[in-house]
């Protein structure tokens, strides 16, 4: 089953990261899978309100804003999810009685109800993944909150061949907005990349071990088994590794736009491509 | 010059290894000790591989002992003052922590005044403490109240560059006009000169050279300074 834009099943859209340098915050970054973009800012460690301070570690506060209208229940639910995803990567005990405040803003989204899973209307899996990546990039940019790993996320879409309801569904990496209407499920997978996790080192020893932190994978109109979930998880892990590598490239240049690459090891002297980014 | 992301392993080996800012020794799940970086930045080490650290830039100051900072007095509390140094907690400056201060003879700082002080105590569980005299000699050595002038905000790496004796900017500006400067490692620089235009020019030069800002470089700065009316 062919995808739109001629992409392969395991191919990401062009990822771009830009360290925005916003005023009045300690770190900020914009992350996009193609046109699905999010912006995040981080301030911390800063002064905390006495009723939310913790004596042994920093308090993490996440605020999520949709593209339009005020933050509703779905944004609040996503904030709680993002808090639980980002906490394992941060060393909050090094700054007790302080606050780390993260604000995430969606730069695209629709009220058309396109989006599956627990995140709700407008928050489809690719947007949630770009939001998680933007928060990670903003934390990396701030360099003031110590981290023991980087969280990278990608979305998986589930396609079913309409002519044959008995065939197993095809899994595709990073579904775009145009592909959403054809999906019968899918979800976002968030991985933490850290050398504190034990795992036999893969052949690609430059990338630290990864561990799945969170997913909201769902299947519409039927159940999915362990085999399908494992396939989705593996595909997502490969995609998240590509996202991690684009994080690494962005350290050199301050921003990077990385075209979708095959899941092969990049040549060491290959230059990242800098494209003009869409302004919002 | 290797760049590292947080969570990447650092292969540092030495008999007497010393880990600097940005590095941490963690026990991983299978009980092996591994050294990881906790910040994104450039991994550096001394020539004999004994000391390793990660150099990065940020805007938020984390207090550490024996660092010189520029602070703003925000309140008087009892015998001392509470000073804003840009960290998560306000610092406390004792009223007697000045050269030659006695119970009867104390400096009288107003709220809003600036001080150049040394961090004497910085611990993650306590609020930082400041002193306005040198640790060894107990003389002022430049610490104390800063009268007049203006404060410029810059990134932490820029303030470290300004403190480097080999950095070109301050001697270069000093050759153009007389300038007083007090550089705090907390990203705040106090500038004073007779002519306000000189102060503004110096402040704009610092903003132009900031690695986290425009980062124009030495040549770019000389072009820029030539366009200013000083």
Short mmCIF file of C-alpha atoms in Angstrom, two decimals:
data_model
loop_
_atom_site.label_atom_id
_atom_site.label_comp_id
_atom_site.label_asym_id
_atom_site.label_seq_id
_atom_site.Cartn_x
_atom_site.Cartn_y
_atom_site.Cartn_z
CA UNK A 1 0.00 0.00 0.00
CA UNK A 2 1.67 3.18 -1.10
CA UNK A 3 1.82 6.26 1.04
CA UNK A 4 1.14 9.79 -0.04
CA UNK A 5 4.18 11.78 -1.25
CA UNK A 6 5.82 8.50 -2.20
CA UNK A 7 7.33 7.96 1.25
CA UNK A 8 8.43 4.53 2.37
CA UNK A 9 6.78 2.95 5.40
CA UNK A 10 9.82 3.52 7.59
CA UNK A 11 10.68 7.01 6.34
CA UNK A 12 10.34 10.18 8.42
CA UNK A 13 9.50 13.56 6.98
CA UNK A 14 12.22 16.22 7.06
CA UNK A 15 12.86 16.98 10.73
CA UNK A 16 13.88 20.49 11.64
CA UNK A 17 15.08 21.86 14.96
CA UNK A 18 15.59 25.54 15.65
CA UNK A 19 16.82 27.02 18.92
CA UNK A 20 14.67 30.11 18.98
CA UNK A 21 16.42 32.24 21.62
CA UNK A 22 13.16 33.58 23.07
CA UNK A 23 13.36 36.46 25.52
CA UNK A 24 12.81 36.02 29.25
CA UNK A 25 13.15 32.22 29.24
CA UNK A 26 16.22 30.10 29.83
CA UNK A 27 15.87 27.85 26.79
CA UNK A 28 13.55 27.47 23.83
CA UNK A 29 13.28 25.32 20.74
CA UNK A 30 11.03 24.57 17.83
CA UNK A 31 10.75 21.03 16.48
CA UNK A 32 8.94 19.91 13.37
CA UNK A 33 8.25 16.75 11.40
CA UNK A 34 7.65 18.43 8.04
CA UNK A 35 4.80 20.85 8.66
CA UNK A 36 3.79 19.37 12.03
CA UNK A 37 5.57 21.75 14.37
CA UNK A 38 5.66 22.64 18.05
CA UNK A 39 7.45 25.27 20.10
CA UNK A 40 8.58 24.85 23.69
CA UNK A 41 10.30 27.02 26.27
CA UNK A 42 11.98 26.14 29.56
CA UNK A 43 12.72 28.28 32.59
CA UNK A 44 14.55 26.82 35.51
CA UNK A 45 15.64 26.34 38.18
CA UNK A 46 13.63 29.40 39.26
CA UNK A 47 11.77 30.49 42.36
CA UNK A 48 8.87 28.24 43.31
CA UNK A 49 5.56 29.04 45.00
CA UNK A 50 5.72 27.79 48.61
CA UNK A 51 2.66 25.58 48.22
CA UNK A 52 4.20 23.60 45.36
CA UNK A 53 7.80 23.38 46.54
CA UNK A 54 9.35 20.02 47.32
CA UNK A 55 12.11 19.76 49.95
CA UNK A 56 14.17 17.16 48.14
CA UNK A 57 13.83 17.98 44.45
CA UNK A 58 12.78 20.56 41.91
CA UNK A 59 9.10 20.78 40.97
CA UNK A 60 8.37 20.29 37.28
CA UNK A 61 5.46 22.24 35.80
CA UNK A 62 4.32 21.70 32.23
CA UNK A 63 1.84 23.99 30.46
CA UNK A 64 0.54 23.03 27.03
CA UNK A 65 -1.24 25.41 24.69
CA UNK A 66 -3.07 24.42 21.51
CA UNK A 67 -2.76 26.44 18.35
CA UNK A 68 -6.09 28.19 18.81
CA UNK A 69 -8.40 28.85 21.76
CA UNK A 70 -7.49 28.43 25.40
CA UNK A 71 -6.05 25.29 26.92
CA UNK A 72 -8.86 22.86 27.65
CA UNK A 73 -9.10 19.46 29.27
CA UNK A 74 -7.15 17.73 26.54
CA UNK A 75 -4.26 20.16 26.95
CA UNK A 76 -4.30 19.67 30.71
CA UNK A 77 -4.27 15.89 30.24
CA UNK A 78 -1.37 16.19 27.83
CA UNK A 79 0.51 18.33 30.38
CA UNK A 80 0.19 15.60 32.98
CA UNK A 81 1.40 13.01 30.46
CA UNK A 82 4.36 15.15 29.41
CA UNK A 83 5.34 15.67 33.02
CA UNK A 84 5.53 11.93 33.59
CA UNK A 85 7.52 11.50 30.35
CA UNK A 86 10.09 14.19 31.07
CA UNK A 87 10.73 13.50 34.76
CA UNK A 88 12.79 10.29 34.17
CA UNK A 89 15.22 12.26 32.01
CA UNK A 90 15.87 15.06 34.52
CA UNK A 91 18.03 15.08 37.64
CA UNK A 92 15.63 17.12 39.73
CA UNK A 93 17.23 16.24 43.08
CA UNK A 94 20.16 18.53 42.33
CA UNK A 95 17.98 21.63 42.78
CA UNK A 96 15.57 21.17 45.69
CA UNK A 97 12.88 23.80 46.39
CA UNK A 98 13.00 25.24 42.91
CA UNK A 99 10.74 25.19 39.88
CA UNK A 100 11.37 24.03 36.34
CA UNK A 101 8.64 25.43 34.12
CA UNK A 102 8.06 24.14 30.60
CA UNK A 103 5.56 25.73 28.23
CA UNK A 104 4.69 23.88 25.03
CA UNK A 105 2.82 25.46 22.15
CA UNK A 106 1.38 23.62 19.14
CA UNK A 107 2.10 25.45 15.92
CA UNK A 108 -0.40 23.49 13.89
CA UNK A 109 -3.53 21.54 14.62
CA UNK A 110 -7.09 21.19 13.50
CA UNK A 111 -10.46 21.09 15.11
CA UNK A 112 -11.58 18.53 12.60
CA UNK A 113 -11.31 15.81 15.16
CA UNK A 114 -8.39 14.21 13.39
CA UNK A 115 -6.47 12.41 16.05
CA UNK A 116 -6.77 9.06 17.76
CA UNK A 117 -6.06 7.88 21.23
CA UNK A 118 -6.29 9.44 24.62
CA UNK A 119 -4.87 12.83 23.67
CA UNK A 120 -8.11 14.05 22.15
CA UNK A 121 -9.26 16.33 19.36
CA UNK A 122 -6.62 18.15 17.38
CA UNK A 123 -3.77 16.42 19.17
CA UNK A 124 -2.88 13.75 16.67
CA UNK A 125 0.08 11.49 17.31
CA UNK A 126 2.61 13.35 15.13
CA UNK A 127 1.80 16.64 16.85
CA UNK A 128 2.20 15.04 20.28
CA UNK A 129 5.53 13.60 19.16
CA UNK A 130 6.73 16.99 17.88
CA UNK A 131 5.66 18.55 21.19
CA UNK A 132 7.66 16.02 23.22
CA UNK A 133 10.68 16.59 20.99
CA UNK A 134 10.35 20.37 21.26
CA UNK A 135 10.28 20.11 25.07
CA UNK A 136 13.41 17.91 25.00
CA UNK A 137 15.19 20.31 22.66
CA UNK A 138 14.28 23.29 24.84
CA UNK A 139 15.68 21.49 27.91
CA UNK A 140 18.87 20.72 25.98
CA UNK A 141 19.10 24.36 24.90
CA UNK A 142 18.62 25.71 28.43
CA UNK A 143 21.55 23.66 29.84
CA UNK A 144 20.54 24.71 33.34
CA UNK A 145 18.56 21.66 34.42
CA UNK A 146 20.84 18.62 34.60
CA UNK A 147 19.61 15.74 32.46
CA UNK A 148 20.53 12.10 32.38
CA UNK A 149 19.00 11.39 29.00
CA UNK A 150 17.15 12.87 26.06
CA UNK A 151 13.52 11.98 25.32
CA UNK A 152 12.71 11.50 21.63
CA UNK A 153 9.27 10.65 20.25
CA UNK A 154 7.78 9.58 16.93
CA UNK A 155 4.30 8.67 15.76
CA UNK A 156 3.20 5.43 14.15
CA UNK A 157 0.16 5.13 11.93
CA UNK A 158 -1.83 2.00 11.32
CA UNK A 159 -3.11 1.42 7.80
CA UNK A 160 -5.46 -1.30 6.79
CA UNK A 161 -6.01 -2.43 3.24
CA UNK A 162 -9.77 -1.80 2.73
CA UNK A 163 -10.14 -4.52 0.14
CA UNK A 164 -8.97 -7.26 2.48
CA UNK A 165 -10.10 -7.07 6.09
CA UNK A 166 -8.20 -10.25 6.98
CA UNK A 167 -4.70 -8.98 6.22
CA UNK A 168 -2.62 -7.65 9.04
CA UNK A 169 -2.39 -3.86 9.15
CA UNK A 170 0.57 -1.98 7.71
CA UNK A 171 2.48 0.20 10.10
CA UNK A 172 3.88 3.50 8.85
CA UNK A 173 6.26 5.89 10.54
CA UNK A 174 5.35 9.55 11.08
CA UNK A 175 1.95 9.87 9.39
CA UNK A 176 1.34 13.36 7.99
CA UNK A 177 -1.92 15.32 8.36
CA UNK A 178 -3.01 14.29 4.88
CA UNK A 179 -2.65 10.61 5.79
CA UNK A 180 -4.66 10.86 9.02
CA UNK A 181 -8.02 10.17 7.40
CA UNK A 182 -6.76 6.82 6.08
CA UNK A 183 -5.47 5.57 9.42
CA UNK A 184 -7.20 2.96 11.56
CA UNK A 185 -5.24 3.59 14.70
CA UNK A 186 -1.71 4.33 15.71
CA UNK A 187 -0.12 6.42 18.37
CA UNK A 188 2.91 8.22 19.66
CA UNK A 189 5.90 6.44 21.22
CA UNK A 190 8.34 8.28 23.52
CA UNK A 191 11.80 6.84 24.20
CA UNK A 192 14.54 7.99 26.53
CA UNK A 193 18.09 7.74 25.18
CA UNK A 194 20.55 7.44 28.04
CA UNK A 195 23.73 5.55 28.79
CA UNK A 196 22.43 4.83 32.27
CA UNK A 197 20.06 2.26 30.79
CA UNK A 198 21.44 -1.20 30.43
CA UNK A 199 21.12 -2.90 27.10
CA UNK A 200 23.58 -4.80 24.96
CA UNK A 201 25.17 -2.14 22.76
CA UNK A 202 23.83 -2.23 19.22
CA UNK A 203 26.09 -2.07 16.19
CA UNK A 204 25.47 1.69 16.13
CA UNK A 205 27.47 2.36 19.27
CA UNK A 206 27.28 6.14 18.92
CA UNK A 207 23.67 6.18 20.03
CA UNK A 208 22.97 5.49 23.73
CA UNK A 209 20.59 2.74 24.79
CA UNK A 210 16.94 3.59 24.63
CA UNK A 211 13.93 2.59 26.66
CA UNK A 212 10.23 3.09 25.95
CA UNK A 213 8.74 5.60 28.39
CA UNK A 214 5.19 6.07 27.12
CA UNK A 215 2.84 5.26 24.28
CA UNK A 216 -0.77 5.88 23.38
CA UNK A 217 -0.99 3.28 20.63
CA UNK A 218 -4.56 2.32 19.87
CA UNK A 219 -6.30 0.28 17.21
CA UNK A 220 -9.68 1.23 15.83
CA UNK A 221 -12.21 -1.44 15.03
CA UNK A 222 -10.41 -4.45 16.47
CA UNK A 223 -7.73 -5.50 18.85
CA UNK A 224 -3.99 -5.73 18.25
CA UNK A 225 -1.75 -8.48 19.54
CA UNK A 226 1.74 -8.61 20.99
CA UNK A 227 3.35 -9.19 17.61
CA UNK A 228 1.84 -6.06 16.09
CA UNK A 229 2.72 -3.98 19.14
CA UNK A 230 6.30 -5.22 19.05
CA UNK A 231 6.52 -4.36 15.35
CA UNK A 232 5.18 -0.88 16.05
CA UNK A 233 7.58 -0.42 18.96
CA UNK A 234 10.57 -1.46 16.88
CA UNK A 235 9.62 0.80 14.00
CA UNK A 236 9.15 3.68 16.44
CA UNK A 237 12.50 3.01 18.10
CA UNK A 238 14.25 3.23 14.74
CA UNK A 239 12.46 6.50 14.01
CA UNK A 240 13.30 7.89 17.46
CA UNK A 241 16.96 7.06 16.83
CA UNK A 242 16.84 9.25 13.72
CA UNK A 243 15.31 12.04 15.81
CA UNK A 244 18.12 11.64 18.37
CA UNK A 245 20.68 11.94 15.60
CA UNK A 246 19.09 15.15 14.37
CA UNK A 247 19.33 16.47 17.95
CA UNK A 248 23.02 15.63 17.88
CA UNK A 249 23.54 17.38 14.55
CA UNK A 250 21.75 20.48 15.81
CA UNK A 251 24.43 21.01 18.48
CA UNK A 252 26.96 21.93 15.81
CA UNK A 253 24.91 24.38 13.85
CA UNK A 254 22.36 25.79 16.27
CA UNK A 255 19.61 24.63 13.99
CA UNK A 256 19.24 21.80 11.55
CA UNK A 257 16.89 20.63 8.89
CA UNK A 258 17.40 17.00 8.17
CA UNK A 259 15.78 15.30 5.21
CA UNK A 260 14.24 11.91 5.72
CA UNK A 261 17.00 9.33 5.56
CA UNK A 262 17.10 5.60 5.27
CA UNK A 263 17.69 3.64 8.41
CA UNK A 264 21.37 3.25 7.66
CA UNK A 265 24.30 4.76 9.47
CA UNK A 266 25.11 8.22 8.09
CA UNK A 267 28.54 8.90 6.61
CA UNK A 268 30.54 10.95 9.08
CA UNK A 269 31.24 13.84 6.69
CA UNK A 270 27.72 14.22 5.33
CA UNK A 271 26.53 17.82 5.83
CA UNK A 272 23.01 18.49 7.16
CA UNK A 273 20.76 20.44 4.78
CA UNK A 274 19.59 23.88 5.92
CA UNK A 275 16.23 24.70 4.39
CA UNK A 276 14.14 27.87 4.70
CA UNK A 277 11.61 27.20 7.37
CA UNK A 278 7.93 28.12 7.25
CA UNK A 279 7.20 31.12 9.48
CA UNK A 280 4.15 31.05 11.63
CA UNK B 1 36.14 19.19 19.86
CA UNK B 2 33.39 16.67 20.53
CA UNK B 3 29.84 17.75 21.21
CA UNK B 4 27.82 15.68 23.62
CA UNK B 5 24.13 15.43 24.37
CA UNK B 6 22.95 14.75 27.93
CA UNK B 7 23.01 11.05 28.73
CA UNK B 8 25.91 10.21 26.43
CA UNK B 9 28.73 8.19 27.88
CA UNK B 10 32.10 9.87 28.32
CA UNK B 11 35.16 7.64 28.12
CA UNK B 12 37.33 9.38 30.69
CA UNK B 13 40.03 7.27 32.27
CA UNK B 14 42.67 8.37 34.76
CA UNK B 15 44.11 7.19 38.03
CA UNK B 16 43.13 10.44 39.73
CA UNK B 17 40.14 11.50 37.63
CA UNK B 18 38.35 14.76 38.44
CA UNK B 19 34.91 15.41 36.95
CA UNK B 20 33.99 19.06 36.40
CA UNK B 21 30.71 20.78 35.54
CA UNK B 22 28.36 18.81 33.34
CA UNK B 23 29.65 15.32 34.15
CA UNK B 24 28.28 12.76 36.53
CA UNK B 25 29.20 9.24 37.51
CA UNK B 26 26.07 7.12 37.53
CA UNK B 27 25.49 3.51 38.32
CA UNK B 28 23.65 2.03 35.38
CA UNK B 29 21.03 -0.67 35.68
CA UNK B 30 23.51 -3.53 35.33
CA UNK B 31 25.58 -2.07 38.18
CA UNK B 32 28.50 -0.82 36.07
CA UNK B 33 29.73 2.69 36.83
CA UNK B 34 29.45 4.92 33.81
CA UNK B 35 30.35 8.58 33.38
CA UNK B 36 27.64 10.51 31.56
CA UNK B 37 27.28 14.12 30.55
CA UNK B 38 24.37 15.99 32.11
CA UNK B 39 24.39 18.93 29.70
CA UNK B 40 24.65 19.52 25.98
CA UNK B 41 27.93 21.16 25.02
CA UNK B 42 31.57 20.65 24.10
CA UNK B 43 33.44 17.97 25.97
CA UNK B 44 36.82 19.23 27.13
CA UNK B 45 39.68 17.90 29.20
CA UNK B 46 43.11 18.95 30.40
CA UNK B 47 46.24 17.85 28.54
CA UNK B 48 47.00 15.01 30.95
CA UNK B 49 43.37 13.74 30.76
CA UNK B 50 42.94 14.19 34.48
CA UNK B 51 40.18 16.83 34.55
CA UNK B 52 37.14 16.56 32.29
CA UNK B 53 34.17 18.88 31.90
CA UNK B 54 31.41 19.95 29.51
CA UNK B 55 31.38 23.54 28.32
CA UNK B 56 27.97 24.90 27.54
CA UNK B 57 26.15 28.20 27.55
CA UNK B 58 23.07 29.08 29.52
CA UNK B 59 21.24 32.07 30.92
CA UNK B 60 20.29 30.79 34.37
CA UNK B 61 22.94 31.17 37.10
CA UNK B 62 23.54 28.29 39.53
CA UNK B 63 25.52 29.62 42.52
CA UNK B 64 28.88 28.07 43.36
CA UNK B 65 31.33 29.09 46.11
CA UNK B 66 34.05 31.69 45.52
CA UNK B 67 32.36 33.15 42.43
CA UNK B 68 32.08 36.94 42.03
CA UNK B 69 28.58 38.14 41.24
CA UNK B 70 26.73 41.40 40.67
CA UNK B 71 23.59 41.50 42.77
CA UNK B 72 20.66 43.84 43.40
CA UNK B 73 19.51 44.48 46.96
CA UNK B 74 15.81 43.69 47.10
CA UNK B 75 15.10 43.86 50.85
CA UNK B 76 16.65 44.42 54.22
CA UNK B 77 16.19 41.50 56.56
CA UNK B 78 17.27 42.05 60.12
CA UNK B 79 20.99 42.75 60.28
CA UNK B 80 21.56 41.98 56.61
CA UNK B 81 20.16 42.19 53.13
CA UNK B 82 18.47 39.93 50.61
CA UNK B 83 20.15 40.17 47.23
CA UNK B 84 18.91 39.01 43.84
CA UNK B 85 21.79 37.31 41.98
CA UNK B 86 19.68 35.65 39.31
CA UNK B 87 19.60 32.22 40.92
CA UNK B 88 16.49 30.30 41.99
CA UNK B 89 16.82 31.53 45.57
CA UNK B 90 17.61 35.02 46.84
CA UNK B 91 21.02 35.33 48.46
CA UNK B 92 21.62 36.75 51.92
CA UNK B 93 24.33 39.32 52.55
CA UNK B 94 25.18 40.01 56.17
CA UNK B 95 25.45 43.66 57.20
CA UNK B 96 28.88 42.99 58.74
CA UNK B 97 30.28 41.24 55.67
CA UNK B 98 32.09 44.36 54.46
CA UNK B 99 35.65 45.50 55.01
CA UNK B 100 36.00 47.38 58.29
CA UNK B 101 32.35 46.95 59.31
CA UNK B 102 31.54 46.93 63.00
CA UNK B 103 28.23 46.96 64.87
CA UNK B 104 28.31 50.76 65.06
CA UNK B 105 29.81 51.38 61.64
CA UNK B 106 27.92 49.57 58.90
CA UNK B 107 27.28 50.40 55.27
CA UNK B 108 23.71 51.50 54.68
CA UNK B 109 22.51 49.96 51.41
CA UNK B 110 19.18 51.04 50.02
CA UNK B 111 16.74 48.70 48.28
CA UNK B 112 17.65 48.70 44.60
CA UNK B 113 21.36 49.34 45.07
CA UNK B 114 23.95 47.17 43.37
CA UNK B 115 26.68 45.17 45.04
CA UNK B 116 29.68 43.25 43.76
CA UNK B 117 30.04 40.30 46.10
CA UNK B 118 31.62 36.88 46.43
CA UNK B 119 29.48 33.80 46.99
CA UNK B 120 30.72 32.39 50.28
CA UNK B 121 28.22 29.58 50.67
CA UNK B 122 26.32 27.78 47.95
CA UNK B 123 24.62 24.51 48.70
CA UNK B 124 21.63 23.01 46.96
CA UNK B 125 19.63 22.78 50.19
CA UNK B 126 20.38 26.27 51.56
CA UNK B 127 19.99 29.72 50.16
CA UNK B 128 23.28 31.22 48.94
CA UNK B 129 25.28 33.62 51.11
CA UNK B 130 27.41 36.52 49.94
CA UNK B 131 30.34 38.45 51.36
CA UNK B 132 31.81 41.74 50.23
CA UNK B 133 35.45 41.08 50.98
CA UNK B 134 38.18 38.82 49.69
CA UNK B 135 38.32 35.38 51.33
CA UNK B 136 42.02 35.43 52.26
CA UNK B 137 42.85 39.07 52.95
CA UNK B 138 39.46 40.20 54.34
CA UNK B 139 39.95 43.45 52.45
CA UNK B 140 37.42 44.86 49.98
CA UNK B 141 39.50 44.08 46.83
CA UNK B 142 36.85 45.63 44.60
CA UNK B 143 33.84 44.06 46.32
CA UNK B 144 31.17 46.25 47.89
CA UNK B 145 28.54 48.68 46.71
CA UNK B 146 28.60 49.76 43.05
CA UNK B 147 27.59 53.40 42.80
CA UNK B 148 26.03 54.76 39.63
CA UNK B 149 26.51 52.99 36.34
CA UNK B 150 24.30 50.52 34.49
CA UNK B 151 23.88 46.74 34.48
CA UNK B 152 23.82 44.71 31.25
CA UNK B 153 22.49 41.17 31.09
CA UNK B 154 24.48 38.63 29.10
CA UNK B 155 24.76 34.85 28.84
CA UNK B 156 26.98 32.99 31.31
CA UNK B 157 29.54 32.10 28.63
CA UNK B 158 29.84 35.78 27.68
CA UNK B 159 30.56 36.78 31.27
CA UNK B 160 33.23 34.05 31.46
CA UNK B 161 34.74 35.38 28.21
CA UNK B 162 34.80 38.90 29.60
CA UNK B 163 36.68 37.64 32.67
CA UNK B 164 39.30 35.96 30.48
CA UNK B 165 42.38 38.23 30.46
CA UNK B 166 43.09 37.28 26.83
CA UNK B 167 39.68 38.33 25.51
CA UNK B 168 39.93 41.39 23.31
CA UNK B 169 36.82 43.42 24.18
CA UNK B 170 37.56 45.29 27.42
CA UNK B 171 41.12 46.37 26.55
CA UNK B 172 39.82 47.39 23.13
CA UNK B 173 37.03 49.53 24.59
CA UNK B 174 39.43 50.88 27.21
CA UNK B 175 41.67 52.17 24.44
CA UNK B 176 38.72 54.18 23.08
CA UNK B 177 37.37 55.70 26.29
CA UNK B 178 37.80 55.30 30.06
CA UNK B 179 35.45 52.64 31.38
CA UNK B 180 34.71 51.01 34.74
CA UNK B 181 33.39 47.47 34.60
CA UNK B 182 32.46 44.87 37.19
CA UNK B 183 31.76 41.45 35.69
CA UNK B 184 29.62 38.97 37.56
CA UNK B 185 29.68 35.34 36.51
CA UNK B 186 25.92 35.37 37.00
CA UNK B 187 25.45 36.98 33.60
CA UNK B 188 25.36 40.56 34.84
CA UNK B 189 27.96 43.19 33.94
CA UNK B 190 28.07 46.63 35.58
CA UNK B 191 29.41 49.44 33.39
CA UNK B 192 30.19 53.04 34.24
CA UNK B 193 31.76 55.89 32.35
CA UNK B 194 31.62 59.71 32.29
CA UNK B 195 29.69 59.93 29.03
CA UNK B 196 26.39 57.97 28.79
CA UNK B 197 27.11 57.31 25.10
CA UNK B 198 30.20 55.33 26.09
CA UNK B 199 28.18 53.23 28.50
CA UNK B 200 25.55 52.56 25.85
CA UNK B 201 28.24 51.69 23.29
CA UNK B 202 29.88 49.24 25.71
CA UNK B 203 26.52 47.65 26.55
CA UNK B 204 25.65 47.21 22.87
CA UNK B 205 29.08 45.70 22.16
CA UNK B 206 28.53 43.08 24.85
CA UNK B 207 25.12 42.23 23.37
CA UNK B 208 26.59 41.96 19.86
CA UNK B 209 29.38 39.62 20.92
CA UNK B 210 27.25 37.36 23.08
CA UNK B 211 27.63 33.73 21.85
CA UNK B 212 23.93 33.17 22.61
CA UNK B 213 22.93 36.39 20.88
CA UNK B 214 24.18 37.87 17.64
CA UNK B 215 27.75 36.57 17.99
CA UNK B 216 29.23 38.91 15.40
CA UNK B 217 32.88 38.14 16.24
CA UNK B 218 35.87 40.44 16.59
CA UNK B 219 35.84 41.80 13.04
CA UNK B 220 32.08 42.36 13.08
CA UNK B 221 32.37 44.22 16.36
CA UNK B 222 35.05 46.57 15.06
CA UNK B 223 32.82 47.38 12.06
CA UNK B 224 29.90 47.94 14.41
CA UNK B 225 31.84 50.20 16.74
CA UNK B 226 32.94 52.32 13.79
CA UNK B 227 29.27 53.02 13.00
CA UNK B 228 28.61 54.38 16.50
CA UNK B 229 29.07 58.03 17.32
CA UNK B 230 31.72 57.88 20.06
#
